[in-house]
XYZ file of C-alpha atoms in Angstrom:
567
model
C 16.940 -73.623 55.880
C 18.236 -76.162 57.947
C 21.835 -76.973 57.524
C 23.001 -80.313 55.917
C 24.342 -82.019 59.277
C 27.863 -83.163 58.920
C 28.468 -87.174 60.499
C 32.070 -86.686 61.616
C 34.393 -84.194 62.470
C 36.294 -83.936 59.173
C 37.614 -81.217 57.167
C 34.056 -80.128 55.589
C 32.952 -79.972 59.242
C 35.501 -78.004 60.151
C 34.767 -75.658 56.984
C 31.086 -75.695 57.982
C 31.560 -74.880 61.518
C 34.065 -71.650 60.719
C 31.427 -70.108 58.514
C 28.542 -70.824 60.700
C 30.066 -69.468 63.647
C 30.969 -66.478 61.526
C 27.424 -65.878 60.691
C 26.307 -66.512 64.485
C 28.658 -63.823 65.717
C 27.978 -61.622 62.703
C 23.983 -61.662 64.272
C 25.193 -61.327 67.700
C 28.153 -59.102 67.369
C 26.285 -55.871 68.424
C 24.428 -57.341 71.331
C 28.137 -58.844 72.483
C 29.523 -55.189 72.400
C 26.657 -53.772 74.240
C 27.209 -56.065 77.229
C 31.239 -55.726 77.086
C 32.056 -54.613 80.716
C 34.983 -57.047 81.475
C 37.998 -56.587 81.622
C 37.588 -52.983 80.102
C 34.073 -51.508 79.297
C 35.418 -50.697 75.548
C 32.407 -52.309 73.625
C 34.300 -54.315 71.265
C 34.047 -57.990 72.525
C 31.731 -58.986 69.758
C 33.566 -57.364 67.320
C 36.843 -58.926 68.204
C 35.396 -62.137 68.194
C 33.860 -61.691 64.859
C 37.200 -60.710 63.415
C 39.057 -63.756 64.992
C 36.760 -66.109 63.339
C 36.772 -64.257 60.219
C 40.368 -64.741 59.796
C 40.051 -68.732 60.932
C 37.589 -68.917 58.083
C 39.854 -66.927 55.634
C 42.637 -69.604 56.465
C 40.172 -72.568 55.931
C 39.015 -71.376 52.749
C 42.724 -70.867 51.526
C 43.285 -74.771 52.403
C 40.289 -75.519 50.347
C 41.092 -73.666 47.384
C 44.633 -74.775 47.550
C 43.677 -78.384 47.385
C 40.633 -77.607 44.816
C 43.744 -76.268 42.237
C 45.433 -79.249 42.609
C 44.863 -82.441 40.536
C 42.959 -85.278 41.989
C 39.801 -85.835 44.017
C 41.237 -85.869 47.350
C 40.506 -82.587 49.509
C 42.289 -81.607 52.684
C 42.459 -83.876 55.532
C 41.155 -82.869 59.022
C 44.719 -81.940 60.247
C 45.010 -79.787 57.316
C 41.527 -78.029 58.142
C 42.220 -77.645 61.800
C 45.810 -76.262 61.689
C 44.748 -73.633 58.973
C 41.720 -72.838 61.480
C 43.867 -72.287 64.714
C 46.741 -70.665 62.638
C 44.058 -68.233 60.926
C 42.593 -67.419 64.375
C 45.982 -66.981 65.942
C 47.322 -64.340 63.502
C 43.530 -62.430 63.508
C 43.170 -62.733 66.914
C 41.417 -59.302 68.415
C 41.362 -57.993 71.955
C 41.352 -60.257 75.131
C 38.158 -62.558 74.172
C 39.465 -62.766 70.798
C 42.995 -64.045 71.698
C 41.593 -66.390 74.389
C 39.184 -67.883 71.635
C 42.144 -68.566 69.609
C 43.553 -70.560 71.978
C 40.625 -72.491 72.141
C 40.485 -73.459 68.679
C 44.373 -74.117 68.809
C 43.661 -76.570 71.639
C 40.890 -78.271 69.780
C 43.079 -78.651 66.687
C 46.095 -80.313 68.701
C 43.730 -82.913 69.446
C 41.715 -83.454 66.340
C 44.681 -83.594 64.253
C 46.089 -86.395 66.488
C 42.854 -88.152 66.595
C 41.864 -88.270 62.723
C 41.446 -91.656 61.417
C 42.875 -92.280 57.986
C 41.494 -94.558 55.304
C 43.492 -96.266 52.392
C 40.341 -95.933 49.571
C 40.537 -91.909 49.243
C 38.178 -91.092 52.200
C 39.268 -87.843 54.157
C 40.440 -88.452 57.467
C 37.793 -87.698 60.450
C 37.267 -87.870 64.327
C 34.181 -88.923 66.218
C 32.414 -87.874 69.329
C 35.302 -89.184 71.509
C 37.870 -87.134 69.569
C 35.469 -84.284 70.155
C 35.262 -85.008 74.032
C 38.880 -84.878 73.915
C 39.423 -81.698 72.025
C 36.990 -79.523 74.035
C 38.756 -80.401 77.266
C 42.233 -79.699 76.094
C 40.659 -76.399 74.741
C 39.540 -75.364 77.938
C 42.697 -76.592 80.051
C 45.132 -74.962 77.505
C 43.303 -71.259 77.169
C 43.050 -71.501 80.954
C 46.951 -72.096 81.106
C 47.350 -69.012 78.518
C 45.831 -66.473 80.931
C 48.425 -65.285 83.425
C 45.595 -64.694 86.211
C 42.459 -66.878 85.398
C 39.179 -65.062 86.873
C 36.045 -67.132 87.442
C 32.843 -65.774 85.811
C 34.597 -65.128 82.189
C 35.006 -67.002 79.181
C 37.377 -69.494 80.796
C 34.737 -70.511 83.055
C 32.192 -71.032 80.193
C 34.740 -73.224 78.258
C 35.518 -75.150 81.056
C 31.715 -75.919 81.722
C 31.479 -76.864 78.209
C 34.248 -79.458 78.616
C 33.139 -80.938 81.808
C 29.210 -81.204 79.985
C 30.925 -82.820 77.024
C 32.902 -85.397 78.801
C 29.816 -86.593 80.411
C 28.148 -87.235 76.904
C 28.004 -90.269 75.391
C 27.337 -90.532 71.378
C 28.210 -88.917 68.372
C 29.591 -85.654 67.513
C 25.952 -84.086 67.668
C 25.127 -85.477 70.990
C 28.463 -84.202 72.218
C 28.437 -80.851 70.718
C 24.699 -80.188 72.060
C 26.037 -81.174 75.649
C 28.870 -78.709 75.605
C 26.786 -76.118 74.293
C 23.993 -76.462 77.208
C 26.817 -76.813 79.603
C 28.252 -73.200 78.367
C 24.852 -71.766 78.216
C 24.096 -72.586 82.285
C 27.669 -71.480 83.029
C 27.070 -68.223 81.105
C 23.951 -67.603 83.037
C 25.719 -67.854 86.293
C 28.842 -65.716 85.611
C 27.097 -62.512 87.191
C 27.122 -64.546 90.234
C 30.801 -65.164 90.051
C 32.015 -61.263 89.198
C 30.491 -58.475 91.014
C 31.030 -56.135 87.972
C 28.454 -58.076 85.791
C 26.088 -58.341 88.647
C 26.215 -54.443 88.763
C 25.775 -53.812 85.121
C 22.829 -56.783 85.014
C 24.740 -58.579 82.053
C 26.424 -61.747 81.671
C 30.008 -62.076 80.355
C 30.569 -61.098 76.788
C 33.359 -63.168 75.968
C 31.286 -66.382 77.330
C 28.284 -65.072 75.562
C 30.323 -65.127 72.226
C 31.668 -68.654 73.036
C 28.356 -70.009 73.411
C 27.292 -68.670 70.031
C 30.522 -70.439 68.225
C 29.487 -73.768 70.145
C 25.851 -73.149 68.910
C 27.214 -72.915 65.471
C 29.019 -76.408 66.548
C 25.643 -78.050 67.088
C 24.246 -76.483 63.636
C 27.299 -78.193 62.108
C 26.354 -81.766 63.481
C 22.635 -81.865 63.695
C 21.394 -79.440 61.016
C 19.440 -77.463 63.296
C 20.324 -73.999 64.785
C 19.656 -74.094 68.570
C 17.471 -71.811 70.035
C 19.482 -69.018 71.045
C 18.447 -69.139 74.784
C 21.556 -67.470 76.040
C 20.509 -64.470 77.748
C 22.588 -61.301 78.125
C 20.617 -59.670 80.906
C 21.136 -61.105 84.137
C 18.147 -59.440 85.898
C 17.496 -56.380 87.845
C 20.509 -54.699 89.127
C 20.637 -53.593 92.633
C 19.036 -50.748 93.959
C 20.414 -47.192 93.346
C 23.137 -49.021 90.917
C 23.391 -48.213 87.176
C 22.399 -51.006 85.139
C 24.223 -49.713 81.959
C 26.543 -52.246 80.550
C 28.786 -49.244 79.806
C 28.598 -48.170 83.345
C 31.051 -50.587 84.852
C 34.478 -52.168 84.357
C 35.885 -54.786 86.125
C 39.486 -55.979 86.749
C 41.745 -56.347 89.688
C 42.352 -52.613 89.769
C 38.335 -52.037 89.782
C 38.024 -54.141 92.367
C 40.917 -52.265 94.862
C 39.637 -49.093 93.674
C 42.908 -48.119 91.559
C 42.741 -46.965 87.930
C 44.200 -49.755 85.678
C 46.460 -49.372 82.794
C 45.365 -47.165 79.487
C 46.646 -48.951 76.870
C 46.070 -52.263 75.032
C 48.973 -53.863 73.226
C 48.710 -56.769 71.063
C 51.206 -58.057 68.705
C 52.543 -61.594 66.837
C 55.718 -62.829 68.084
C 58.077 -65.097 66.544
C 59.933 -66.710 69.549
C 61.225 -69.625 70.852
C 59.469 -71.313 74.053
C 61.983 -70.290 76.470
C 62.128 -66.409 75.367
C 58.172 -66.441 76.013
C 58.337 -67.890 79.272
C 60.654 -65.085 80.361
C 58.419 -62.480 78.239
C 55.174 -63.690 80.180
C 56.965 -62.507 83.534
C 58.110 -59.286 82.101
C 54.663 -58.570 80.999
C 52.991 -59.621 84.017
C 55.063 -57.190 85.980
C 53.909 -54.335 83.502
C 50.276 -54.693 83.673
C 47.288 -56.844 83.640
C 44.923 -58.929 81.300
C 47.862 -60.789 79.998
C 47.311 -63.698 77.572
C 49.801 -65.216 75.567
C 48.838 -67.759 73.097
C 50.319 -69.856 70.510
C 53.561 -72.242 70.115
C 55.794 -73.709 67.428
C 57.412 -70.553 67.215
C 54.627 -68.217 66.888
C 52.608 -66.230 69.443
C 49.905 -63.829 69.783
C 50.579 -61.484 73.080
C 47.805 -59.401 74.701
C 48.490 -57.294 77.454
C 46.883 -53.807 78.973
C 49.633 -51.454 80.204
C 50.589 -47.924 80.831
C 53.946 -48.218 79.156
C 53.079 -49.292 75.541
C 56.675 -49.069 74.652
C 57.963 -51.216 77.211
C 55.738 -53.812 76.211
C 56.859 -53.726 72.975
C 60.450 -53.619 73.853
C 59.902 -56.860 75.723
C 58.625 -58.401 72.905
C 61.939 -57.321 70.748
C 63.878 -58.620 73.573
C 61.813 -62.216 73.225
C 62.160 -62.295 69.540
C 60.325 -60.538 66.276
C 57.270 -58.948 67.159
C 55.241 -57.749 64.165
C 51.424 -56.549 63.493
C 51.722 -54.381 66.637
C 48.311 -52.855 67.858
C 48.381 -50.266 70.146
C 44.983 -49.022 71.247
C 44.402 -46.160 74.143
C 41.443 -46.638 76.149
C 39.152 -43.609 75.793
C 38.282 -41.574 78.873
C 35.417 -43.651 80.582
C 36.639 -46.932 78.930
C 39.646 -47.917 81.012
C 39.524 -49.715 83.965
C 37.526 -47.542 86.620
C 36.572 -47.396 90.256
C 32.918 -48.227 89.716
C 31.770 -44.580 89.676
C 28.511 -44.499 87.788
C 28.730 -42.118 84.492
C 26.302 -41.444 81.518
C 27.001 -43.276 78.217
C 29.402 -41.304 76.113
C 28.121 -39.169 73.495
C 29.318 -39.674 70.201
C 31.474 -36.785 68.749
C 30.363 -35.197 65.599
C 33.133 -35.722 63.634
C 36.377 -38.069 63.352
C 39.173 -39.078 61.116
C 39.947 -42.475 60.527
C 43.492 -43.451 58.877
C 45.416 -46.348 57.783
C 49.129 -45.648 58.677
C 52.062 -47.953 57.855
C 54.243 -47.186 60.887
C 54.385 -46.659 64.379
C 55.671 -42.908 64.032
C 53.115 -42.038 61.805
C 50.251 -43.285 64.046
C 51.588 -41.462 66.829
C 51.624 -38.338 64.358
C 48.222 -38.960 63.373
C 46.918 -39.656 66.754
C 48.224 -36.267 67.995
C 46.135 -34.633 65.336
C 43.208 -36.356 66.636
C 42.836 -39.176 63.977
C 41.864 -43.055 64.780
C 44.541 -44.935 63.486
C 44.898 -48.428 61.885
C 48.493 -49.888 61.670
C 49.137 -51.419 58.432
C 52.365 -53.457 57.801
C 54.115 -54.195 54.352
C 52.251 -57.213 53.229
C 49.911 -57.212 55.855
C 47.079 -55.052 54.644
C 43.879 -54.210 57.226
C 40.774 -56.211 56.156
C 37.347 -54.269 55.931
C 36.434 -55.597 59.533
C 39.321 -53.821 60.761
C 38.481 -50.525 59.088
C 34.741 -50.818 60.130
C 36.064 -51.440 63.844
C 38.022 -48.234 63.706
C 35.171 -46.385 62.569
C 33.130 -47.371 65.273
C 35.921 -46.816 67.746
C 36.164 -43.390 66.858
C 32.545 -43.048 67.845
C 31.384 -40.153 66.110
C 28.411 -39.219 63.971
C 30.464 -38.509 60.892
C 33.606 -39.866 59.804
C 36.324 -38.936 57.162
C 38.390 -42.070 56.160
C 41.794 -42.092 54.740
C 42.862 -45.452 53.424
C 46.429 -43.958 52.391
C 47.079 -46.655 49.988
C 45.736 -46.805 46.375
C 45.354 -50.730 47.040
C 43.251 -50.269 49.927
C 40.739 -48.274 48.120
C 38.095 -51.005 47.558
C 38.627 -52.460 51.023
C 37.978 -48.799 52.490
C 35.118 -48.486 50.303
C 33.292 -51.710 51.419
C 34.234 -50.729 55.055
C 32.438 -47.132 54.509
C 29.398 -48.891 53.236
C 29.438 -51.322 56.216
C 29.665 -48.484 58.500
C 26.927 -46.451 56.812
C 24.594 -49.247 57.791
C 25.238 -48.366 61.539
C 23.773 -45.028 60.679
C 27.335 -43.379 60.420
C 27.948 -40.585 57.662
C 31.340 -41.944 55.916
C 33.343 -39.877 53.665
C 36.204 -41.699 52.021
C 38.954 -39.633 50.444
C 40.956 -42.040 48.131
C 44.341 -41.016 49.701
C 47.149 -43.239 48.130
C 49.893 -42.353 50.614
C 50.367 -41.342 54.088
C 52.011 -38.102 52.837
C 48.559 -37.146 50.954
C 46.788 -38.247 54.415
C 49.076 -35.783 56.346
C 48.233 -32.903 54.011
C 44.287 -33.906 54.517
C 44.893 -33.843 57.824
C 46.305 -30.583 57.859
C 43.197 -28.693 56.515
C 40.666 -30.833 58.622
C 38.441 -28.334 60.448
C 35.641 -30.318 62.427
C 33.611 -27.134 62.924
C 32.995 -26.460 59.187
C 29.945 -28.420 57.361
C 30.684 -31.761 56.737
C 30.644 -31.432 52.836
C 33.169 -28.394 52.982
C 35.673 -30.189 55.165
C 35.709 -33.243 52.819
C 36.331 -31.120 49.711
C 39.058 -29.165 51.650
C 40.764 -32.108 52.642
C 39.990 -34.002 49.354
C 41.716 -30.988 47.547
C 44.703 -30.908 49.705
C 45.218 -34.513 49.048
C 44.812 -34.330 45.493
C 47.508 -31.540 45.379
C 50.159 -33.751 47.349
C 52.323 -35.547 44.877
C 53.920 -38.648 46.609
C 57.050 -40.622 46.397
C 58.629 -43.238 48.275
C 62.315 -44.659 48.136
C 62.459 -48.559 48.984
C 64.906 -51.687 48.382
C 63.810 -54.084 45.937
C 63.376 -57.543 47.115
C 64.031 -59.561 43.728
C 64.373 -58.926 40.045
C 62.001 -57.239 38.333
C 60.475 -55.405 35.480
C 59.942 -51.825 35.864
C 58.846 -48.651 34.090
C 62.422 -47.584 34.518
C 64.202 -50.597 33.277
C 64.939 -53.874 35.068
C 65.998 -53.865 38.669
C 68.017 -56.405 40.967
C 67.242 -57.352 44.401
C 68.984 -54.979 46.576
C 68.665 -52.298 44.051
C 67.394 -48.639 45.380
C 64.037 -47.771 43.795
C 62.330 -44.400 43.486
C 58.753 -44.537 42.997
C 57.019 -41.449 42.236
C 53.005 -41.245 42.055
C 53.061 -45.303 42.160
C 55.556 -46.065 39.462
C 59.195 -46.748 39.717
C 61.186 -43.534 38.055
C 64.575 -44.099 39.407
C 66.727 -47.203 39.705
C 69.792 -46.473 41.982
C 72.362 -48.232 44.305
C 72.425 -45.617 46.911
C 69.371 -44.591 49.146
C 70.599 -40.839 49.756
C 71.589 -40.325 45.883
C 68.192 -41.924 44.661
C 66.139 -39.749 47.103
C 67.860 -36.480 45.760
C 66.771 -37.640 42.050
C 63.463 -38.449 43.124
C 62.975 -35.040 45.230
C 64.518 -33.107 42.081
C 62.118 -34.629 39.782
C 58.864 -33.740 41.821
C 60.345 -30.236 42.507
C 60.695 -29.893 38.746
C 57.240 -29.146 38.735
C 57.108 -26.568 41.529
C 56.107 -27.094 44.930
C 55.780 -25.083 48.127
C 56.024 -27.679 51.003
C 58.272 -30.755 51.192
C 57.463 -33.614 53.520
C 59.729 -36.433 54.417
C 58.822 -39.377 56.365
C 61.862 -41.622 57.486
C 61.696 -45.343 58.204
C 63.856 -47.153 60.846
C 66.368 -48.100 57.741
C 66.850 -44.430 56.526
C 70.639 -43.199 56.550
C 71.301 -41.256 59.669
C 72.197 -37.947 57.364
C 69.487 -38.265 54.856
C 67.000 -35.853 56.325
C 69.985 -33.162 56.653
C 71.191 -33.813 53.521
C 67.751 -33.281 51.658
C 66.827 -30.325 53.777
C 69.889 -28.869 52.776
C 69.454 -29.393 48.941
C 65.916 -27.930 49.246
C 67.368 -24.540 50.636
C 69.933 -24.342 48.232
C 68.211 -25.281 45.202
C 64.253 -24.201 45.661
C 63.706 -20.859 47.116
C 60.541 -20.549 49.440
C 59.988 -24.132 49.733
C 59.813 -25.336 53.071
C 60.525 -28.934 54.477
C 59.122 -30.860 57.514
C 60.395 -34.162 58.657
C 58.811 -37.055 60.485
C 59.846 -40.542 61.822
C 57.775 -43.203 60.567
C 59.223 -46.005 62.288
C 58.998 -49.444 60.799
C 57.085 -48.560 57.911
C 58.215 -50.669 55.110
C 59.500 -47.969 52.587
C 62.905 -46.293 53.753
C 61.650 -42.718 52.956
C 58.291 -41.434 52.130
C 58.225 -37.873 50.274
C 55.436 -35.624 49.657
C 55.341 -32.370 47.515
C 52.465 -29.941 47.830
């Protein structure tokens, strides 16, 4: 059914555009993933763009919900809506193309927020065709500035062509949007002639293809009609003797020179001043490539490909406060290659995907062969992130470990969505990372799938879990009233101990857990754990509980001071 068109660019138009863009990317996601060969052929550009827009949609919907909860007929202004859209895209940006799209949306929001026209009769502020033209121009320019070394034949080229075409169009928002869409579509078709890797693979640029889809949603917003999707993904027959498979090539500066490139993708949000970010750009540019730093006003999204992931994170720590850190190791054949032909990678028979609360545990799980999704306190992963991780595991069968009771429904939704891709997914309802460790310890890929799942589920269920943390505010608990700063000991999710000292509280928690018996104690130390706590608790177990072993891991910035597992 045709969309009811919006006359001006107001808050409702922003909401409509974001929703339509998400639907359009949802339909095109697999197609875009399949042609992803630049800057890394990891087959996730469509998914990354979808997740970026999904975050923008959530932010815009939250603004509308907030206004609806207040008294009075007025809804959000255009400035409210576009700033929410830009912020949501910024904090949810994924991958190289998603990060650039976030900057495009931010650039548009800066102009649209300034060009809204207010009224005194209760009407919501809006912008017309002139405002949209200026917004598209500023978006393209700011995105290009955010990339350390712009490359033609990419989404940057497509964005610039869209802005050029829009600036030459006279009329309302619908006319400008359609001109931008047609300009972008023509530029997309020309990308193989600008990037040799695209020509060899016989495809157009994946990021540019995604931007055409987003601009198509903009046309539908203002005209009520979905443009006929003529944005071809295949550029034409490949040259004789060369592989036309979209996964057979990977372009980058390193590929062009015949050198292997960085092995890790590092992404994080960063709270920092502008001057510190300028120094950070120089530091990261020297460490790797595909550097994109977007944002402003104290909040930035940093994306870079490096060999030393730790150094990239340390650079962020020197600049400000990095968080939501995501480190992805490109699989063999997905890193920057020299352009040699290779067959498509066969999926593994079975894989484990796990949500983990800290970098230390992420490393531990990865060493055990699991694909990890890093979660931060108060920042649980969305179902889309879990689906992406399941696909990234590239296996016919996947065991999913949410490692958090509150993530069970999110994980169930992700498992159901992954099953529509033909992947057999089993969800083990682990409620703590220590239960996930126990499940992973008995994982045997050679066993029948059902037998492996039963064994892992049994191991997780036989593991009691606890955590020691610090209260942030006064609250009622199962153990009484706690004050901000009190040390809390939670056993199986409920507060069982309130204390003033971390080590003493941990001893009490451990004693209560071992009172019911146990053979193995697992301790996962957070960054805030006292230096002597592991030695203290290990000694206590040796002295008081015969035949009970203890293993200690470093969890990093995991939220809790200490995680405890007893099995």
